[in-house]
Coordinates of C-alpha atoms in Angstrom, one line a residue:
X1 CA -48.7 1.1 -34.8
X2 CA -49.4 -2.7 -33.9
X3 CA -46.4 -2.2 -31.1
X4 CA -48.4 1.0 -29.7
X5 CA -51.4 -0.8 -29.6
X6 CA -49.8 -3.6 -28.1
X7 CA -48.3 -0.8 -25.1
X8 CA -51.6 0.8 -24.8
X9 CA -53.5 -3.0 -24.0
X10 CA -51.1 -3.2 -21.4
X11 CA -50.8 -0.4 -19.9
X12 CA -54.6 0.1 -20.0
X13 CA -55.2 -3.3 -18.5
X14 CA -55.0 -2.7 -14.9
X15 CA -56.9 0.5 -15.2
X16 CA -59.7 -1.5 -16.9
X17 CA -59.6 -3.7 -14.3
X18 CA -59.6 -0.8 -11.4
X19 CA -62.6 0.6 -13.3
X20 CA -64.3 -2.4 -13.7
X21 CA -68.4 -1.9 -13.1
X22 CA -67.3 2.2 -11.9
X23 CA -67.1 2.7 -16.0
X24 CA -70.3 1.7 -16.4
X25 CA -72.2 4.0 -14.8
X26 CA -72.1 6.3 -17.3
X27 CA -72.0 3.8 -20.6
X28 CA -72.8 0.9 -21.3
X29 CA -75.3 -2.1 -21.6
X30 CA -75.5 -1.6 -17.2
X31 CA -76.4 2.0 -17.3
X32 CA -78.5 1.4 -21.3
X33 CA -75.9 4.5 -23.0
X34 CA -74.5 3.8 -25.9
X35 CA -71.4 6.2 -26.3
X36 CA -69.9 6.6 -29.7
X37 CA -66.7 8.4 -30.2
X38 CA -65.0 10.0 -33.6
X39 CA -62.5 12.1 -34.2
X40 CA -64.2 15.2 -35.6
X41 CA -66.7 17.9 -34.2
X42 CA -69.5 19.0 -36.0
X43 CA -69.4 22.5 -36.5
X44 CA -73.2 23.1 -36.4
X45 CA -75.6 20.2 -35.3
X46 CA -78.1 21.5 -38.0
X47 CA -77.8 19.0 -41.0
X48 CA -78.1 21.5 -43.2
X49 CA -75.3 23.2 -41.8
X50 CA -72.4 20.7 -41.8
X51 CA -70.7 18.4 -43.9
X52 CA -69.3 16.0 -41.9
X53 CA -70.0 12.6 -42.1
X54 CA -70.7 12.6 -38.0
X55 CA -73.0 15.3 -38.9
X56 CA -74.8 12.3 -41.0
X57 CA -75.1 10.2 -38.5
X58 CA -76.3 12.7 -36.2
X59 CA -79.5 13.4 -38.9
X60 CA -80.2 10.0 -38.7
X61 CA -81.2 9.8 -35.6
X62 CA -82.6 12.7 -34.5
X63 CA -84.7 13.6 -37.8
X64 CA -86.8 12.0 -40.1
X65 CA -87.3 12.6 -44.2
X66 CA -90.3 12.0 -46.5
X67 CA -89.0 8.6 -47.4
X68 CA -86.9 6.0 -46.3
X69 CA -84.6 3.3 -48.4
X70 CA -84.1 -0.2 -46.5
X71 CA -80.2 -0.4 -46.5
X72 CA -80.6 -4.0 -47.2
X73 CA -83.5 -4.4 -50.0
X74 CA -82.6 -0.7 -51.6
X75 CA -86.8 -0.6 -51.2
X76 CA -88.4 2.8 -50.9
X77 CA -90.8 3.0 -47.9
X78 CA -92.5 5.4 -46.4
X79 CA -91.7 7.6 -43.5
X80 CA -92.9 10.7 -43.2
X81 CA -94.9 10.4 -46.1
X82 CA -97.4 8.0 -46.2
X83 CA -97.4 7.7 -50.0
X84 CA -96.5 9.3 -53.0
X85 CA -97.4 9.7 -56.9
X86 CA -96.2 10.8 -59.9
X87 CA -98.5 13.1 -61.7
X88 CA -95.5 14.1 -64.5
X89 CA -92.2 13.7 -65.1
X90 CA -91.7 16.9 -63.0
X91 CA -94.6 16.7 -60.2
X92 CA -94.2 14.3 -57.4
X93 CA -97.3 14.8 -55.1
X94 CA -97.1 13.3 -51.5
X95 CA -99.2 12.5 -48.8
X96 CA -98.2 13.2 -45.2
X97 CA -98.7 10.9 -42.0
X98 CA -101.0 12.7 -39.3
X99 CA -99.4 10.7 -36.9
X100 CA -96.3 12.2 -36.2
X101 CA -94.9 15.2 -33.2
X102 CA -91.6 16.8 -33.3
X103 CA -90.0 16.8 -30.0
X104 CA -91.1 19.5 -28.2
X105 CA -94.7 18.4 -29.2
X106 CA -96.0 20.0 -32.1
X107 CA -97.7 17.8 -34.8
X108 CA -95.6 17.4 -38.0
X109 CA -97.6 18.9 -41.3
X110 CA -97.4 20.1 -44.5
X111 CA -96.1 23.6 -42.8
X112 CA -92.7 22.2 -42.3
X113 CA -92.1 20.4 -45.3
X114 CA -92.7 23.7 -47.3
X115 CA -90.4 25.8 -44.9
X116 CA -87.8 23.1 -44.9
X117 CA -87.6 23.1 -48.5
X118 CA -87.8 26.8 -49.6
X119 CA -86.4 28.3 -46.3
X120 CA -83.7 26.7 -44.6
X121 CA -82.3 24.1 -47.8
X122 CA -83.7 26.2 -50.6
X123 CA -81.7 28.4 -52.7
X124 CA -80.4 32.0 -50.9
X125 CA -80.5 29.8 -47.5
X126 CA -77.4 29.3 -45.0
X127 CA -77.5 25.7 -46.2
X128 CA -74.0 24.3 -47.2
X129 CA -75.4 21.3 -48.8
X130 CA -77.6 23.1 -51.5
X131 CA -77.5 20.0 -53.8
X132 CA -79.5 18.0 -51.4
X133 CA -82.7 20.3 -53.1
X134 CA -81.5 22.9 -55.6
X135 CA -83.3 20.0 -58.4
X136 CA -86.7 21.5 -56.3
X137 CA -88.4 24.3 -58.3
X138 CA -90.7 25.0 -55.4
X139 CA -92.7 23.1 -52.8
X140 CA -96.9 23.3 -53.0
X141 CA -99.1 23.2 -50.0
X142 CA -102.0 21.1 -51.1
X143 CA -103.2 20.8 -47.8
X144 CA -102.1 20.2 -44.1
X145 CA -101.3 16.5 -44.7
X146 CA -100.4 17.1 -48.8
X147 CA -97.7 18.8 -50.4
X148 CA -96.5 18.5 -54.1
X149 CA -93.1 18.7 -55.1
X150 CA -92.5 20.9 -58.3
X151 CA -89.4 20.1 -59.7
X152 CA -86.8 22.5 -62.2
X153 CA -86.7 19.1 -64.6
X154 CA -86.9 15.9 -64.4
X155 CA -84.7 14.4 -61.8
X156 CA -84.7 10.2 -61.6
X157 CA -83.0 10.6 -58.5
X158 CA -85.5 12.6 -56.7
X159 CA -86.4 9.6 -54.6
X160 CA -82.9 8.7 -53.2
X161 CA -83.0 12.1 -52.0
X162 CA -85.8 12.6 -49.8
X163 CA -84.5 9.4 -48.7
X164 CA -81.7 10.8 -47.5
X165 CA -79.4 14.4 -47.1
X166 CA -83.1 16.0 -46.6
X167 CA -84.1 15.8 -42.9
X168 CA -87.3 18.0 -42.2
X169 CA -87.3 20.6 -39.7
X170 CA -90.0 22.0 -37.3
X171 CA -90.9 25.7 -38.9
X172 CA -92.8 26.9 -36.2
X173 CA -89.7 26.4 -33.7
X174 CA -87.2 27.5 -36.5
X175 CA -88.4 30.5 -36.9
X176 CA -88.9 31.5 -32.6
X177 CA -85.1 30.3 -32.5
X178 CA -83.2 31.2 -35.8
X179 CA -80.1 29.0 -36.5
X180 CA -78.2 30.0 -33.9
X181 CA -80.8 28.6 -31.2
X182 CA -81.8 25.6 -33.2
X183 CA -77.9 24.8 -33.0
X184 CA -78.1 24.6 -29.3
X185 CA -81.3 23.2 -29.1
X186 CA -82.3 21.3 -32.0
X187 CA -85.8 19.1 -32.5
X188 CA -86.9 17.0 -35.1
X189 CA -89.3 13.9 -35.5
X190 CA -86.5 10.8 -35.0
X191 CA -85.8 8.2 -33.1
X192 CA -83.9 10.2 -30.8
X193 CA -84.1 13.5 -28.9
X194 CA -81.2 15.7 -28.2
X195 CA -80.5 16.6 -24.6
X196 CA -77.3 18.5 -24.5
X197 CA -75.2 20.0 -27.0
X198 CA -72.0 20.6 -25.9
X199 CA -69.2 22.3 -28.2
X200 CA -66.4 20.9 -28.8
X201 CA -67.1 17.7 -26.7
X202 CA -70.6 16.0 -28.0
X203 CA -73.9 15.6 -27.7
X204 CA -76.4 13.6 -25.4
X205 CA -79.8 11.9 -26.9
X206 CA -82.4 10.2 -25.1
X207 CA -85.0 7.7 -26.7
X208 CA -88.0 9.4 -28.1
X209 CA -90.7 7.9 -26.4
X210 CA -93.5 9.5 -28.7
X211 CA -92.0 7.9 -31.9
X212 CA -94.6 7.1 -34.5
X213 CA -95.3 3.5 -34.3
X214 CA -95.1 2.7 -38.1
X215 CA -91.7 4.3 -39.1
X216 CA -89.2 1.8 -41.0
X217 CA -86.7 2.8 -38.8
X218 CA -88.2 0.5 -35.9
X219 CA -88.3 1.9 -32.4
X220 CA -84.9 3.0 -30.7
X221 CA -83.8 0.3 -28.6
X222 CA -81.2 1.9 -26.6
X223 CA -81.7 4.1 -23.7
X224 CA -79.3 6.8 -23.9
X225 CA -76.8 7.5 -26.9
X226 CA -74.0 9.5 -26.6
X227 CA -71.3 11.1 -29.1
X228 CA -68.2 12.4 -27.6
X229 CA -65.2 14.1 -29.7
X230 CA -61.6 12.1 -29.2
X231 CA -59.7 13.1 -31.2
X232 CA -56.2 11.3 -30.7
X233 CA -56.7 7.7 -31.8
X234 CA -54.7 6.2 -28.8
X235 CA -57.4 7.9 -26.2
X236 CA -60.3 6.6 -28.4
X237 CA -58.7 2.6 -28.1
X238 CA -58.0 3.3 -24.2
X239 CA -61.6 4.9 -23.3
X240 CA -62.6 1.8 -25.4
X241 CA -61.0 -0.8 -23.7
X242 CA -61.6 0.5 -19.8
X243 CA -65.5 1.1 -20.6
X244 CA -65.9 4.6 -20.8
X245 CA -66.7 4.1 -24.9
X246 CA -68.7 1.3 -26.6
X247 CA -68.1 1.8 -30.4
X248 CA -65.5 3.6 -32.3
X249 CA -64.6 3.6 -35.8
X250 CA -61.7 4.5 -38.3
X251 CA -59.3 2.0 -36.4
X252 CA -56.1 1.6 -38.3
X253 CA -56.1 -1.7 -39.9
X254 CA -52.9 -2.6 -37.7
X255 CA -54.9 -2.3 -34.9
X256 CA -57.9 -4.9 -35.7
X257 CA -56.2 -8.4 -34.9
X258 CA -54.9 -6.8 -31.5
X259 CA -58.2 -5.4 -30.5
X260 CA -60.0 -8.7 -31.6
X261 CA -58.9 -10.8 -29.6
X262 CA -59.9 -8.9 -26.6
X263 CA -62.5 -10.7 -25.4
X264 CA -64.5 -7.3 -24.3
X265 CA -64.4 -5.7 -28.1
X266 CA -65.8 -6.7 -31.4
X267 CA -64.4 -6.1 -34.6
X268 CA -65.8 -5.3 -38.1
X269 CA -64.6 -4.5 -41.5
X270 CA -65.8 -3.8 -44.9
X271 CA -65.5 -1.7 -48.3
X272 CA -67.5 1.9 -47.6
X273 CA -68.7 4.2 -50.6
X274 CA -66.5 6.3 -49.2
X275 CA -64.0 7.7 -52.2
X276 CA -60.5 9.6 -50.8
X277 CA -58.9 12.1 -53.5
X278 CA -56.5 14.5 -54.1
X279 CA -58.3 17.9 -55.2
X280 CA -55.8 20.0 -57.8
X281 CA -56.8 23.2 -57.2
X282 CA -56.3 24.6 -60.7
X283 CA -57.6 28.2 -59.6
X284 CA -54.7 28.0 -56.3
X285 CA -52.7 31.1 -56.2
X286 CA -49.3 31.9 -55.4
X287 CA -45.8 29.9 -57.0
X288 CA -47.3 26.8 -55.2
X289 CA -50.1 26.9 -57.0
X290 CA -48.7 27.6 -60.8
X291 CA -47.9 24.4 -61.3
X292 CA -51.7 22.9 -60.9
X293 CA -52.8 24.9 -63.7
X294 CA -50.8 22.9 -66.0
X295 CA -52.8 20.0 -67.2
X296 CA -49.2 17.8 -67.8
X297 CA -48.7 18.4 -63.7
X298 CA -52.1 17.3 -62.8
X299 CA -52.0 14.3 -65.4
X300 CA -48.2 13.7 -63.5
X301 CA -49.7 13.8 -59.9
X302 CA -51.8 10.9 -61.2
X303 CA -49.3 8.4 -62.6
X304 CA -47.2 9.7 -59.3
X305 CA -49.2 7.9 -57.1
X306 CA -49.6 4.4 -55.5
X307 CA -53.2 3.3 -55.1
X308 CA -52.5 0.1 -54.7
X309 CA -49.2 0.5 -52.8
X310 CA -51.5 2.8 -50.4
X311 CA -54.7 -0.2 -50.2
X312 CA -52.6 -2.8 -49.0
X313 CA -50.4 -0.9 -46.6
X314 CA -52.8 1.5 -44.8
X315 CA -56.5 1.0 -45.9
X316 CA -56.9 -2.7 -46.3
X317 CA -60.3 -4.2 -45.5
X318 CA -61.8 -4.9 -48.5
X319 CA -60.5 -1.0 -50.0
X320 CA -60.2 -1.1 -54.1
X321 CA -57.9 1.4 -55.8
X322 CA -60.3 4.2 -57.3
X323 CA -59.8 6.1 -61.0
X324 CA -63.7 7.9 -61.5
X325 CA -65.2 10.8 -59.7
X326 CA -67.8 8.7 -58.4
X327 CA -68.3 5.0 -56.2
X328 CA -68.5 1.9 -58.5
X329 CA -71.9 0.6 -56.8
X330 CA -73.4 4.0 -57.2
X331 CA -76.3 4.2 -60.3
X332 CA -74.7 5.4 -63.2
X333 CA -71.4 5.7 -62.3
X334 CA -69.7 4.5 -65.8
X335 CA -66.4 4.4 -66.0
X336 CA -66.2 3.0 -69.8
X337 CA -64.6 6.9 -70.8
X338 CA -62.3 7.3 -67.7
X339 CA -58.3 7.5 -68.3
X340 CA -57.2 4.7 -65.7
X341 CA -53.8 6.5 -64.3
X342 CA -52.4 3.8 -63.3
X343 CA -48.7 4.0 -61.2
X344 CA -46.1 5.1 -63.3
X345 CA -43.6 6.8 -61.7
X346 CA -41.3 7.2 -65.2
X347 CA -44.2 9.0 -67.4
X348 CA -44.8 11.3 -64.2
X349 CA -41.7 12.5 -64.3
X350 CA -41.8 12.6 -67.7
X351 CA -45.3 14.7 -67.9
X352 CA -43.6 17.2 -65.3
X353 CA -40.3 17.4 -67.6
X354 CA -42.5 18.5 -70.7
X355 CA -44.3 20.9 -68.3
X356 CA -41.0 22.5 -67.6
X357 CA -40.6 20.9 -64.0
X358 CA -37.9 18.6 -64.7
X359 CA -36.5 18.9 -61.2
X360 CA -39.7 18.9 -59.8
X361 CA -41.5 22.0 -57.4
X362 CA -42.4 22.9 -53.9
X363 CA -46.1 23.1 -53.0
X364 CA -48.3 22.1 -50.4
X365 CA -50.5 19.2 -49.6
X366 CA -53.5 19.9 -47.2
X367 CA -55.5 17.5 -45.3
X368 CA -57.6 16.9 -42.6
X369 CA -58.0 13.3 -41.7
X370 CA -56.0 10.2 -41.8
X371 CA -52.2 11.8 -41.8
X372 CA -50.5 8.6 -42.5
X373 CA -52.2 8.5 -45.5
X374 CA -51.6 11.9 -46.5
X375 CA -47.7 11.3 -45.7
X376 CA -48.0 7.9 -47.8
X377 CA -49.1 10.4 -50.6
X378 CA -46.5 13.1 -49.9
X379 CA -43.8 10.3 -50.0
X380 CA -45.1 9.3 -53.7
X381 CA -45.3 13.1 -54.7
X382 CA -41.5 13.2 -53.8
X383 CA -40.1 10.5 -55.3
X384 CA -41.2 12.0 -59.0
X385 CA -39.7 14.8 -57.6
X386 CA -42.9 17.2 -56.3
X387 CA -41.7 18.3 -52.7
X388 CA -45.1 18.9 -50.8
X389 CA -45.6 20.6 -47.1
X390 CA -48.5 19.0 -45.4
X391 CA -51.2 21.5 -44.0
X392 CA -52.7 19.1 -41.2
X393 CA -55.8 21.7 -40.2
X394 CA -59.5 20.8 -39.7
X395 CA -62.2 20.1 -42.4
X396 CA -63.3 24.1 -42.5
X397 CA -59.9 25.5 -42.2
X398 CA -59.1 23.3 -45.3
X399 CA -62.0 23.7 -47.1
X400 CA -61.7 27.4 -46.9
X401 CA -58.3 27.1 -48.2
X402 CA -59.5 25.6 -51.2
X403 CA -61.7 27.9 -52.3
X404 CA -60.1 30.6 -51.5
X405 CA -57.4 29.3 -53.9
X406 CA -54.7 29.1 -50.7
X407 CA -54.8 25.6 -51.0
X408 CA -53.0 23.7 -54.2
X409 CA -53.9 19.9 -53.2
X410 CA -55.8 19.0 -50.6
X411 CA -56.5 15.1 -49.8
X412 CA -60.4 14.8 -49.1
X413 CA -62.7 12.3 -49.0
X414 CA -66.4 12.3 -49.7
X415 CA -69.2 9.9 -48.9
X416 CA -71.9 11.1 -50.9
X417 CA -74.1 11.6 -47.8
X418 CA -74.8 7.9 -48.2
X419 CA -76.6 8.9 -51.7
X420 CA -76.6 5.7 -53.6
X421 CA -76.5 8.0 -57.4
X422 CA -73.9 9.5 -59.2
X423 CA -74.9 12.8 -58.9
X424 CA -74.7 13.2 -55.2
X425 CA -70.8 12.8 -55.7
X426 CA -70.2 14.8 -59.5
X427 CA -72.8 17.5 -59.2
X428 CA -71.7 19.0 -55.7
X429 CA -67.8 18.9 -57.1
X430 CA -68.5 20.0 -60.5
X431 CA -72.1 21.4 -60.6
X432 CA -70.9 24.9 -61.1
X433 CA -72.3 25.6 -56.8
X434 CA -70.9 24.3 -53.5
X435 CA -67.5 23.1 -53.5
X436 CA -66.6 23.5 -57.4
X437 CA -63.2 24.9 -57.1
X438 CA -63.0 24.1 -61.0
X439 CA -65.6 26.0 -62.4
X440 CA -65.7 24.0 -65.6
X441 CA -68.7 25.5 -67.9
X442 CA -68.7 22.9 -70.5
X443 CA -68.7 19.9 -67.7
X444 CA -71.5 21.6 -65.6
X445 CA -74.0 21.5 -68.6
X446 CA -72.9 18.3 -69.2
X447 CA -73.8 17.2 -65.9
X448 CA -76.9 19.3 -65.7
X449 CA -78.3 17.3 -68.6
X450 CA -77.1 14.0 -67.1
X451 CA -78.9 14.7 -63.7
X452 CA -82.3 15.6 -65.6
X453 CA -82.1 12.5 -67.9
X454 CA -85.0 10.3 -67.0
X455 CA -84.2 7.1 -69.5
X456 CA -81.6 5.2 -67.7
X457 CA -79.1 4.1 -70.4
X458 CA -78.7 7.5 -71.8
X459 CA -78.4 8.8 -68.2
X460 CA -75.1 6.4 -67.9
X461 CA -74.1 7.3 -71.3
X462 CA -73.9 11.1 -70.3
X463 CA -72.4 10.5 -67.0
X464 CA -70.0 8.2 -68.8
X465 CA -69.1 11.2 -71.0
X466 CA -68.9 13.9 -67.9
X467 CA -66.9 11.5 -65.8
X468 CA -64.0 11.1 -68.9
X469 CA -64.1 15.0 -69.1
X470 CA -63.0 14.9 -65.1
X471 CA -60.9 12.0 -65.7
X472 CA -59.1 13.9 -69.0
X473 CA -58.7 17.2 -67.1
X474 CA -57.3 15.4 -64.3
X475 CA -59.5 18.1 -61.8
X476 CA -58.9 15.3 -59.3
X477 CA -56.9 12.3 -58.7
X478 CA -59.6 9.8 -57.1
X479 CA -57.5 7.5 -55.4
X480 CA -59.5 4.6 -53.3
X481 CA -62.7 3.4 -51.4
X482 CA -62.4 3.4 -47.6
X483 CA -62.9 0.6 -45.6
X484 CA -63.9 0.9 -42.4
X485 CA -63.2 -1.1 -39.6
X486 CA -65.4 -0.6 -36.4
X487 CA -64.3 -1.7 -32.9
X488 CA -67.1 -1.8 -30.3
X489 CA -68.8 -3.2 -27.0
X490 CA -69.1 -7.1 -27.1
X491 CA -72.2 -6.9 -25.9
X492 CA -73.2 -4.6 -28.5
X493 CA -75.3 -5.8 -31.5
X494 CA -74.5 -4.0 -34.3
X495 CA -74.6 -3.9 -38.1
X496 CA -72.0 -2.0 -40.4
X497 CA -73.6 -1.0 -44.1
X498 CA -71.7 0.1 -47.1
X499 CA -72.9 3.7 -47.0
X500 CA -71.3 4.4 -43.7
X501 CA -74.2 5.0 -41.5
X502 CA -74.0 3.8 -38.3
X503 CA -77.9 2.8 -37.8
X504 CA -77.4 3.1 -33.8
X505 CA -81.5 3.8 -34.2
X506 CA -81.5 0.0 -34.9
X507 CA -79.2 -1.3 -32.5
X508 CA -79.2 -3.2 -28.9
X509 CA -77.9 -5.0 -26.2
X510 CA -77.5 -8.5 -26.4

């Protein structure tokens, strides 16, 4: 990879050069657009709607939630709330800044915070992220600036999630467009306004000039922010160096020496929340899928594989090999009854042997990002003697393919929607809803008690216990944290966080 990069410099040289200010005049500290590029589209703009973590970053900037956590104090402040109280364990009353417009102009109220919550993220919704409020009961208009939260029980965590994965929308507009128009033209209260949604290539924000003066987030800085879909690596490292892109991310680790010492690009690394794993689909039909059901096969897929071998080589940057269903950092995540399967290539082979695979079998691996990983992982699957096909398809072809049992492994990764708790990575895998292939009754009640466990050290005792149930079952084989290394503008200021949001709301020229 080092050698293509070190083709690609050259032969992109000259037509940097040729370009020169031409590329500017659509990106770029000259023309004040930023334009981001990744590797994935998101199928529906609406947050509500996707899963992707570009559909994160997307939220971010063009809606705002009730609350907002500083990324570098972990402080709650308020956003779109002005204040809040507990009046019990299970009532969280709110009070609502009068302040605010959505961007087509109508005033933010209580109104939209009700419909948010019980008609497009509530329960019997199109949402695919029901866990961002299924812990709601139901949503109380007090008055046009009030609104109290009833929750089902006691949830410690309820704060971290209006801080984050629950973005409100503008009912009035919602319900004149539906869905379907809200995905072409959505609005929200943030930082940022879309302009132009355009499938399968991006979508164009301007600053939102009307953006209420006392939000945490600060006022946008940045003129113009595009996101545009590249999705071959090479053309995302070309349109970088020639101008026509100022910040992309997920750069193979071989690449970040070469592309720092441009003089043009800046480089940053660091450890990301951001878990991969193997999901063993023990519900996967077919003779591929047989094999998963066996506990001794998914114990052997564990041992089979280097986590280390695959850190150093491929992820690097600061990446730590990763045995729990949840990030280290995360509150709660206890790892004190998790079976550590650590690389053992003989006691794989000998799990498989006692499972009646002594020659090994032939099944499939799907994936959906990051193929030289997924190879990396196929290679250590063979060697123990498990012969997998790789299934390179997009997240919703894959994710289909899981539930619909087509699938028997599938290398994912999850990001917890930048959740900084436990649950947001156990409950939507194992909480009996969402994507819970597993459909494991004994760990879903032990997880619904965790989640509604208000005194902390019994919360991490719980999750402790829940955690060794996933570990024991071996439902999954979490493998390692991503780090992610960022390549951008030089002239770009910029600040990389641990929960993998790109703040571009908080970034400028220099």
């Amino acid at each position: 990879m080092a050698r293509s990069l070190a083709r690609l410099i050259n032969k992109y040289a000259l037509t940097a050069l040729l370009l020169g200010c031409a590329s500017y005049s659509y990106a770029g500290k000259q023309n004040d657009t930023l334009v981001y590029a990744s590797d994935n589209e998101v199928e529906n703009i609406s947050p509500y709607h996707n899963t992707l973590r570009e559909g994160v970053i997307l939220s971010h900037m063009v809606w705002d939630t009730l609350i907002y956590r500083d990324p570098q104090s972990g402080e709650y402040k308020p956003e779109l709330a002005s204040d809040w109280k507990w009046e019990s364990p299970t009532t969280l009353l709110l009070h609502l800044r009068k302040d605010v417009k959505f961007h087509n102009g109508d005033p933010f109220t209580a109104d939209d915070v009700v419909y948010t919550f019980q008609s497009i993220a509530g329960p019997g919704t199109a949402s695919v992220v029901p866990q961002s409020v299924d812990w709601i009961d139901h949503v109380e208009k007090v008055d046009d600036y009030t609104v109290r939260l009833h929750l089902k029980k006691p949830f410690p965590a309820a704060l971290e999630y209006l801080s984050g994965p629950t973005p409100i929308y503008p009912a009035k507009y919602f319900q004149q467009v539906k869905l379907e128009g809200f995905s072409k033209a959505p609005i929200g209260t943030g930082p940022y306004r879309i302009v132009k949604v355009i499938p399968g290539q991006g979508v164009d924000m301007v600053k939102n000039p009307d953006y209420f003066k006392e939000s945490p987030v600060g006022q946008p800085k940045i003129g113009k922010i595009n996101f545009v879909v590249i999705r071959d690596p090479e053309a995302r490292v070309a349109q970088l160096m020639t101008g026509q892109v100022d910040w992309i991310w997920r750069v193979a680790a071989d690449q970040v020496e070469p592309l720092s010492a441009m003089p043009n690009i800046a480089v940053k690394s660091g450890e990301t929340m951001r878990v991969g794993f193997l999901a063993l689909n023990t519900n996967a039909s077919g003779p591929e899928g047989v094999p998963m059901k066996d506990l001794r096969v998914r114990q052997a897929i564990n041992y089979a594989i280097n986590r280390q071998g695959i850190v150093d080589n491929l992820v690097r940057g600061g990446s730590k090999p990763v045995y729990t269903a949840c990030f280290r950092a995360q509150v709660a995540c206890n790892d004190s009854q998790v079976t550590h399967y650590n690389y053992d290539p003989a006691k794989a082979k000998q799990l498989l042997a006692e499972a009646g695979y002594p020659n090994g079998f032939d099944t499939d691996l799907w994936a959906y990002r990051e193929r030289d990983y997924a190879e990396a992982i196929i290679g250590d699957l063979r060697k123990v003697g498990i012969r997998a096909r790789l299934h390179f398809v997009q997240y919703p072809v894959m994710a289909t393919a899981l539930s619909s049992g087509q699938a028997p492994m599938a290398f994912n990764t999850w990001g917890s929607f930048s959740i900084n708790d436990v649950s947001a990575f156990t409950t939507p895998y194992f909480g009996g809803k969402g994507s819970d292939i597993w459909k494991d009754s004994e760990l879903t009640a032990m997880l619904q008690k965790a989640d509604a466990t208000v005194d902390a050290q019994q919360r991490s005792e719980q999750y402790a216990a829940a955690l060794g149930r996933i570990s024991s079952q071996a439902y999954m084989a979490p493998l390692f944290s991503y780090s992610t290394n960022y390549a951008f503008n030089s002239e770009l200021n910029f600040q990389d966080w641990p929960d993998e949001l790109p703040r571009f709301a908080q970034a400028s020229w220099k």
